[in-house]
PDB file of N, CA and C in Angstrom:
ATOM      1  N   MET A   1      -0.262  -0.358 -12.003  1.00  0.00           N
ATOM      2  CA  MET A   1       0.625  -1.405 -11.829  1.00  0.00           C
ATOM      3  C   MET A   1       1.622  -1.475 -10.880  1.00  0.00           C
ATOM      4  N   TRP A   2       1.783  -2.533 -10.448  1.00  0.00           N
ATOM      5  CA  TRP A   2       2.631  -2.645  -9.052  1.00  0.00           C
ATOM      6  C   TRP A   2       4.324  -2.516  -9.472  1.00  0.00           C
ATOM      7  N   SER A   3       4.964  -2.215  -8.500  1.00  0.00           N
ATOM      8  CA  SER A   3       6.226  -1.842  -8.577  1.00  0.00           C
ATOM      9  C   SER A   3       6.786  -2.061  -7.226  1.00  0.00           C
ATOM     10  N   GLU A   4       8.001  -2.245  -7.023  1.00  0.00           N
ATOM     11  CA  GLU A   4       8.980  -2.371  -5.788  1.00  0.00           C
ATOM     12  C   GLU A   4       8.235  -1.348  -5.099  1.00  0.00           C
ATOM     13  N   TYR A   5       8.506  -0.058  -5.270  1.00  0.00           N
ATOM     14  CA  TYR A   5       7.883   1.152  -4.724  1.00  0.00           C
ATOM     15  C   TYR A   5       6.634   1.014  -3.924  1.00  0.00           C
ATOM     16  N   SER A   6       5.516   0.316  -4.701  1.00  0.00           N
ATOM     17  CA  SER A   6       4.213   0.517  -4.503  1.00  0.00           C
ATOM     18  C   SER A   6       3.963  -0.569  -3.500  1.00  0.00           C
ATOM     19  N   LEU A   7       5.020  -1.779  -3.361  1.00  0.00           N
ATOM     20  CA  LEU A   7       4.904  -2.739  -2.175  1.00  0.00           C
ATOM     21  C   LEU A   7       5.582  -1.951  -1.021  1.00  0.00           C
ATOM     22  N   GLU A   8       6.572  -1.152  -1.139  1.00  0.00           N
ATOM     23  CA  GLU A   8       7.188  -0.475   0.074  1.00  0.00           C
ATOM     24  C   GLU A   8       5.930   0.468   0.647  1.00  0.00           C
ATOM     25  N   VAL A   9       5.192   1.022  -0.344  1.00  0.00           N
ATOM     26  CA  VAL A   9       4.066   1.938   0.172  1.00  0.00           C
ATOM     27  C   VAL A   9       3.028   1.242   0.869  1.00  0.00           C
ATOM     28  N   VAL A  10       2.468   0.242   0.385  1.00  0.00           N
ATOM     29  CA  VAL A  10       1.677  -0.710   1.098  1.00  0.00           C
ATOM     30  C   VAL A  10       2.209  -1.193   2.354  1.00  0.00           C
ATOM     31  N   ASP A  11       3.141  -1.862   2.313  1.00  0.00           N
ATOM     32  CA  ASP A  11       3.878  -2.218   3.731  1.00  0.00           C
ATOM     33  C   ASP A  11       3.855  -1.121   4.659  1.00  0.00           C
ATOM     34  N   ALA A  12       4.418   0.249   4.215  1.00  0.00           N
ATOM     35  CA  ALA A  12       4.444   1.245   5.085  1.00  0.00           C
ATOM     36  C   ALA A  12       3.143   1.608   5.738  1.00  0.00           C
ATOM     37  N   VAL A  13       2.152   1.690   4.892  1.00  0.00           N
ATOM     38  CA  VAL A  13       0.891   2.088   5.274  1.00  0.00           C
ATOM     39  C   VAL A  13       0.003   1.030   6.267  1.00  0.00           C
ATOM     40  N   ALA A  14       0.540  -0.172   6.134  1.00  0.00           N
ATOM     41  CA  ALA A  14      -0.049  -1.457   6.731  1.00  0.00           C
ATOM     42  C   ALA A  14       0.553  -1.243   8.145  1.00  0.00           C
ATOM     43  N   ARG A  15       1.837  -1.127   8.310  1.00  0.00           N
ATOM     44  CA  ARG A  15       2.681  -0.960   9.608  1.00  0.00           C
ATOM     45  C   ARG A  15       2.274   0.032  10.423  1.00  0.00           C
ATOM     46  N   ASN A  16       2.024   1.217   9.653  1.00  0.00           N
ATOM     47  CA  ASN A  16       2.014   2.443  10.325  1.00  0.00           C
ATOM     48  C   ASN A  16       0.276   2.794  10.812  1.00  0.00           C
ATOM     49  N   GLY A  17      -0.464   2.211   9.803  1.00  0.00           N
ATOM     50  CA  GLY A  17      -1.972   2.494  10.019  1.00  0.00           C
ATOM     51  C   GLY A  17      -2.566   3.745   9.561  1.00  0.00           C
ATOM     52  N   SER A  18      -1.802   4.519   8.676  1.00  0.00           N
ATOM     53  CA  SER A  18      -2.055   5.808   8.307  1.00  0.00           C
ATOM     54  C   SER A  18      -1.126   5.989   7.289  1.00  0.00           C
ATOM     55  N   PHE A  19      -2.000   6.804   6.301  1.00  0.00           N
ATOM     56  CA  PHE A  19      -1.214   7.375   5.035  1.00  0.00           C
ATOM     57  C   PHE A  19      -0.199   8.485   5.746  1.00  0.00           C
ATOM     58  N   SER A  20      -0.586   9.132   6.348  1.00  0.00           N
ATOM     59  CA  SER A  20       0.457  10.434   7.139  1.00  0.00           C
ATOM     60  C   SER A  20       1.516   9.622   7.659  1.00  0.00           C
ATOM     61  N   ALA A  21       1.345   8.778   8.409  1.00  0.00           N
ATOM     62  CA  ALA A  21       2.624   8.094   9.107  1.00  0.00           C
ATOM     63  C   ALA A  21       3.574   7.389   8.073  1.00  0.00           C
ATOM     64  N   ALA A  22       2.745   6.742   7.132  1.00  0.00           N
ATOM     65  CA  ALA A  22       3.729   6.290   6.165  1.00  0.00           C
ATOM     66  C   ALA A  22       4.175   7.153   5.354  1.00  0.00           C
ATOM     67  N   ALA A  23       3.738   8.237   4.985  1.00  0.00           N
ATOM     68  CA  ALA A  23       4.290   9.041   3.990  1.00  0.00           C
ATOM     69  C   ALA A  23       5.737   9.777   4.918  1.00  0.00           C
ATOM     70  N   GLN A  24       5.318  10.005   6.257  1.00  0.00           N
ATOM     71  CA  GLN A  24       6.696  10.389   6.891  1.00  0.00           C
ATOM     72  C   GLN A  24       7.746   9.530   6.954  1.00  0.00           C
ATOM     73  N   GLU A  25       7.438   8.125   7.185  1.00  0.00           N
ATOM     74  CA  GLU A  25       8.527   7.160   7.225  1.00  0.00           C
ATOM     75  C   GLU A  25       9.208   7.294   5.845  1.00  0.00           C
ATOM     76  N   LEU A  26       8.380   7.343   4.542  1.00  0.00           N
ATOM     77  CA  LEU A  26       8.763   7.224   3.212  1.00  0.00           C
ATOM     78  C   LEU A  26       9.449   8.353   2.695  1.00  0.00           C
ATOM     79  N   HIS A  27       9.442   9.604   3.548  1.00  0.00           N
ATOM     80  CA  HIS A  27       9.832  10.941   3.196  1.00  0.00           C
ATOM     81  C   HIS A  27       9.016  11.342   1.977  1.00  0.00           C
ATOM     82  N   ARG A  28       7.759  11.200   1.882  1.00  0.00           N
ATOM     83  CA  ARG A  28       6.785  11.560   1.000  1.00  0.00           C
ATOM     84  C   ARG A  28       5.856  12.382   1.537  1.00  0.00           C
ATOM     85  N   VAL A  29       4.847  13.193   0.681  1.00  0.00           N
ATOM     86  CA  VAL A  29       3.741  13.688   1.319  1.00  0.00           C
ATOM     87  C   VAL A  29       2.592  12.649   1.126  1.00  0.00           C
ATOM     88  N   PRO A  30       1.804  12.899   2.107  1.00  0.00           N
ATOM     89  CA  PRO A  30       0.637  11.956   2.252  1.00  0.00           C
ATOM     90  C   PRO A  30       0.026  11.770   0.937  1.00  0.00           C
ATOM     91  N   SER A  31      -0.177  12.852   0.221  1.00  0.00           N
ATOM     92  CA  SER A  31      -1.122  12.706  -1.052  1.00  0.00           C
ATOM     93  C   SER A  31      -0.408  11.787  -2.267  1.00  0.00           C
ATOM     94  N   ALA A  32       0.893  11.789  -1.977  1.00  0.00           N
ATOM     95  CA  ALA A  32       1.834  10.841  -2.963  1.00  0.00           C
ATOM     96  C   ALA A  32       1.566   9.390  -2.473  1.00  0.00           C
ATOM     97  N   VAL A  33       1.440   8.992  -1.227  1.00  0.00           N
ATOM     98  CA  VAL A  33       1.247   7.637  -0.783  1.00  0.00           C
ATOM     99  C   VAL A  33      -0.212   7.464  -0.981  1.00  0.00           C
ATOM    100  N   SER A  34      -1.131   8.235  -0.922  1.00  0.00           N
ATOM    101  CA  SER A  34      -2.429   8.001  -1.025  1.00  0.00           C
ATOM    102  C   SER A  34      -2.811   7.583  -2.466  1.00  0.00           C
ATOM    103  N   TYR A  35      -2.015   8.447  -3.520  1.00  0.00           N
ATOM    104  CA  TYR A  35      -2.005   8.332  -4.981  1.00  0.00           C
ATOM    105  C   TYR A  35      -1.476   6.956  -5.339  1.00  0.00           C
ATOM    106  N   THR A  36      -0.477   6.528  -4.900  1.00  0.00           N
ATOM    107  CA  THR A  36       0.236   5.099  -5.088  1.00  0.00           C
ATOM    108  C   THR A  36      -0.540   4.037  -4.616  1.00  0.00           C
ATOM    109  N   VAL A  37      -1.351   4.206  -3.732  1.00  0.00           N
ATOM    110  CA  VAL A  37      -2.146   3.118  -3.301  1.00  0.00           C
ATOM    111  C   VAL A  37      -3.539   3.102  -4.049  1.00  0.00           C
ATOM    112  N   ARG A  38      -3.931   4.097  -4.405  1.00  0.00           N
ATOM    113  CA  ARG A  38      -4.934   4.279  -5.327  1.00  0.00           C
ATOM    114  C   ARG A  38      -4.775   3.642  -6.532  1.00  0.00           C
ATOM    115  N   GLN A  39      -3.769   4.057  -7.237  1.00  0.00           N
ATOM    116  CA  GLN A  39      -3.398   3.457  -8.557  1.00  0.00           C
ATOM    117  C   GLN A  39      -3.311   1.936  -8.549  1.00  0.00           C
ATOM    118  N   LEU A  40      -2.494   1.594  -7.500  1.00  0.00           N
ATOM    119  CA  LEU A  40      -2.501   0.044  -7.193  1.00  0.00           C
ATOM    120  C   LEU A  40      -3.840  -0.572  -6.964  1.00  0.00           C
ATOM    121  N   GLU A  41      -4.779   0.018  -6.380  1.00  0.00           N
ATOM    122  CA  GLU A  41      -6.010  -0.695  -6.233  1.00  0.00           C
ATOM    123  C   GLU A  41      -6.683  -0.648  -7.330  1.00  0.00           C
ATOM    124  N   GLU A  42      -6.692   0.404  -8.245  1.00  0.00           N
ATOM    125  CA  GLU A  42      -7.276   0.571  -9.460  1.00  0.00           C
ATOM    126  C   GLU A  42      -6.768  -0.646 -10.565  1.00  0.00           C
ATOM    127  N   TRP A  43      -5.318  -0.679 -10.577  1.00  0.00           N
ATOM    128  CA  TRP A  43      -4.757  -1.986 -11.337  1.00  0.00           C
ATOM    129  C   TRP A  43      -5.328  -3.249 -10.869  1.00  0.00           C
ATOM    130  N   LEU A  44      -5.252  -3.274  -9.562  1.00  0.00           N
ATOM    131  CA  LEU A  44      -5.768  -4.599  -9.091  1.00  0.00           C
ATOM    132  C   LEU A  44      -7.208  -5.014  -9.028  1.00  0.00           C
ATOM    133  N   ALA A  45      -8.026  -3.802  -9.158  1.00  0.00           N
ATOM    134  CA  ALA A  45      -9.460  -3.861  -9.156  1.00  0.00           C
ATOM    135  C   ALA A  45     -10.048  -4.477  -7.923  1.00  0.00           C
ATOM    136  N   VAL A  46      -9.377  -4.215  -6.620  1.00  0.00           N
ATOM    137  CA  VAL A  46      -9.671  -4.549  -5.358  1.00  0.00           C
ATOM    138  C   VAL A  46      -9.327  -3.325  -4.380  1.00  0.00           C
ATOM    139  N   PRO A  47      -9.999  -3.178  -3.477  1.00  0.00           N
ATOM    140  CA  PRO A  47      -9.248  -2.169  -2.295  1.00  0.00           C
ATOM    141  C   PRO A  47      -8.437  -2.974  -1.306  1.00  0.00           C
ATOM    142  N   LEU A  48      -7.294  -2.350  -1.057  1.00  0.00           N
ATOM    143  CA  LEU A  48      -6.391  -2.826  -0.085  1.00  0.00           C
ATOM    144  C   LEU A  48      -6.540  -2.538   1.399  1.00  0.00           C
ATOM    145  N   PHE A  49      -7.040  -1.449   1.359  1.00  0.00           N
ATOM    146  CA  PHE A  49      -7.370  -0.829   2.650  1.00  0.00           C
ATOM    147  C   PHE A  49      -8.805  -0.124   2.785  1.00  0.00           C
ATOM    148  N   VAL A  50      -9.348  -0.300   3.850  1.00  0.00           N
ATOM    149  CA  VAL A  50     -10.528   0.469   4.236  1.00  0.00           C
ATOM    150  C   VAL A  50     -10.164   1.816   5.003  1.00  0.00           C
ATOM    151  N   ARG A  51     -10.599   2.809   4.339  1.00  0.00           N
ATOM    152  CA  ARG A  51     -10.196   4.294   4.961  1.00  0.00           C
ATOM    153  C   ARG A  51     -11.117   4.721   5.809  1.00  0.00           C
ATOM    154  N   ARG A  52     -10.620   5.130   6.849  1.00  0.00           N
ATOM    155  CA  ARG A  52     -11.668   5.456   7.937  1.00  0.00           C
ATOM    156  C   ARG A  52     -10.683   6.511   8.704  1.00  0.00           C
ATOM    157  N   HIS A  53     -10.843   7.758   8.339  1.00  0.00           N
ATOM    158  CA  HIS A  53      -9.919   8.944   8.623  1.00  0.00           C
ATOM    159  C   HIS A  53      -9.828   8.934   9.950  1.00  0.00           C
ATOM    160  N   PRO A  54      -8.569   9.124  10.716  1.00  0.00           N
ATOM    161  CA  PRO A  54      -7.350   9.182  10.189  1.00  0.00           C
ATOM    162  C   PRO A  54      -6.763   7.976   9.726  1.00  0.00           C
ATOM    163  N   GLU A  55      -7.314   6.748  10.249  1.00  0.00           N
ATOM    164  CA  GLU A  55      -6.695   5.382  10.360  1.00  0.00           C
ATOM    165  C   GLU A  55      -7.138   4.801   8.896  1.00  0.00           C
ATOM    166  N   VAL A  56      -6.552   3.537   8.737  1.00  0.00           N
ATOM    167  CA  VAL A  56      -6.639   2.742   7.657  1.00  0.00           C
ATOM    168  C   VAL A  56      -6.866   1.412   8.232  1.00  0.00           C
ATOM    169  N   GLU A  57      -7.608   0.470   7.702  1.00  0.00           N
ATOM    170  CA  GLU A  57      -7.640  -0.949   8.174  1.00  0.00           C
ATOM    171  C   GLU A  57      -7.370  -1.803   6.900  1.00  0.00           C
ATOM    172  N   LEU A  58      -6.865  -2.898   7.120  1.00  0.00           N
ATOM    173  CA  LEU A  58      -6.484  -3.976   5.994  1.00  0.00           C
ATOM    174  C   LEU A  58      -7.485  -4.636   5.605  1.00  0.00           C
ATOM    175  N   THR A  59      -7.599  -4.903   4.240  1.00  0.00           N
ATOM    176  CA  THR A  59      -8.700  -5.899   3.604  1.00  0.00           C
ATOM    177  C   THR A  59      -7.895  -7.281   3.537  1.00  0.00           C
ATOM    178  N   PRO A  60      -8.677  -8.372   3.230  1.00  0.00           N
ATOM    179  CA  PRO A  60      -7.776  -9.768   2.800  1.00  0.00           C
ATOM    180  C   PRO A  60      -7.067  -9.590   1.550  1.00  0.00           C
ATOM    181  N   ALA A  61      -7.488  -8.799   0.739  1.00  0.00           N
ATOM    182  CA  ALA A  61      -6.935  -8.556  -0.634  1.00  0.00           C
ATOM    183  C   ALA A  61      -5.710  -8.093  -0.474  1.00  0.00           C
ATOM    184  N   ARG A  62      -5.116  -7.029   0.559  1.00  0.00           N
ATOM    185  CA  ARG A  62      -3.828  -6.672   0.856  1.00  0.00           C
ATOM    186  C   ARG A  62      -2.808  -7.663   1.282  1.00  0.00           C
ATOM    187  N   ASP A  63      -3.507  -8.478   1.975  1.00  0.00           N
ATOM    188  CA  ASP A  63      -2.446  -9.613   2.364  1.00  0.00           C
ATOM    189  C   ASP A  63      -2.092 -10.715   1.186  1.00  0.00           C
ATOM    190  N   TRP A  64      -3.049 -10.923   0.338  1.00  0.00           N
ATOM    191  CA  TRP A  64      -2.788 -11.636  -0.869  1.00  0.00           C
ATOM    192  C   TRP A  64      -1.832 -11.081  -1.667  1.00  0.00           C
ATOM    193  N   PHE A  65      -2.152  -9.678  -1.969  1.00  0.00           N
ATOM    194  CA  PHE A  65      -1.160  -8.750  -2.979  1.00  0.00           C
ATOM    195  C   PHE A  65       0.132  -8.780  -2.270  1.00  0.00           C
ATOM    196  N   ARG A  66       0.425  -8.700  -1.007  1.00  0.00           N
ATOM    197  CA  ARG A  66       1.654  -8.664  -0.326  1.00  0.00           C
ATOM    198  C   ARG A  66       2.515 -10.071  -0.399  1.00  0.00           C
ATOM    199  N   LYS A  67       1.690 -11.027  -0.193  1.00  0.00           N
ATOM    200  CA  LYS A  67       2.316 -12.623  -0.469  1.00  0.00           C
ATOM    201  C   LYS A  67       2.797 -12.654  -2.131  1.00  0.00           C
ATOM    202  N   GLN A  68       1.728 -12.294  -3.003  1.00  0.00           N
ATOM    203  CA  GLN A  68       1.975 -12.477  -4.470  1.00  0.00           C
ATOM    204  C   GLN A  68       3.482 -11.670  -4.902  1.00  0.00           C
ATOM    205  N   ALA A  69       3.185 -10.287  -4.505  1.00  0.00           N
ATOM    206  CA  ALA A  69       4.305  -9.255  -4.800  1.00  0.00           C
ATOM    207  C   ALA A  69       5.776  -9.922  -4.076  1.00  0.00           C
ATOM    208  N   ARG A  70       5.784 -10.431  -3.116  1.00  0.00           N
ATOM    209  CA  ARG A  70       6.846 -10.838  -2.343  1.00  0.00           C
ATOM    210  C   ARG A  70       7.513 -12.008  -3.037  1.00  0.00           C
ATOM    211  N   SER A  71       6.768 -12.697  -3.665  1.00  0.00           N
ATOM    212  CA  SER A  71       7.117 -14.159  -4.189  1.00  0.00           C
ATOM    213  C   SER A  71       7.772 -13.551  -5.689  1.00  0.00           C
ATOM    214  N   VAL A  72       7.021 -12.661  -6.441  1.00  0.00           N
ATOM    215  CA  VAL A  72       7.593 -12.110  -7.463  1.00  0.00           C
ATOM    216  C   VAL A  72       8.980 -11.282  -7.333  1.00  0.00           C
ATOM    217  N   MET A  73       8.981 -10.562  -6.221  1.00  0.00           N
ATOM    218  CA  MET A  73      10.320  -9.855  -5.840  1.00  0.00           C
ATOM    219  C   MET A  73      11.428 -10.816  -5.607  1.00  0.00           C
ATOM    220  N   LYS A  74      11.260 -12.042  -5.333  1.00  0.00           N
ATOM    221  CA  LYS A  74      12.068 -13.084  -4.975  1.00  0.00           C
ATOM    222  C   LYS A  74      12.748 -13.376  -6.082  1.00  0.00           C
ATOM    223  N   ILE A  75      11.958 -13.822  -7.311  1.00  0.00           N
ATOM    224  CA  ILE A  75      12.322 -14.412  -8.468  1.00  0.00           C
ATOM    225  C   ILE A  75      13.167 -13.038  -9.343  1.00  0.00           C
ATOM    226  N   ILE A  76      12.818 -11.872  -9.247  1.00  0.00           N
ATOM    227  CA  ILE A  76      13.353 -10.828  -9.989  1.00  0.00           C
ATOM    228  C   ILE A  76      14.817 -10.484  -9.521  1.00  0.00           C
TER     229      ILE A  76
END
């Protein structure tokens, strides 16, 4: 399921281009960031990132998710 935190994680990974850099920014361990993204991807049933160690690339689904999530967050 998505949450404000999962949106922050997705944005951090997208901006930084890696789970490790996002984890450092969020003061988390990389495995926690990876787990959050994986759980969200399973909930959405679509990948948000293409993993190419050590970097990640965005998928079109990631942009769709970000737009939808931001719309919902404005309502809340």
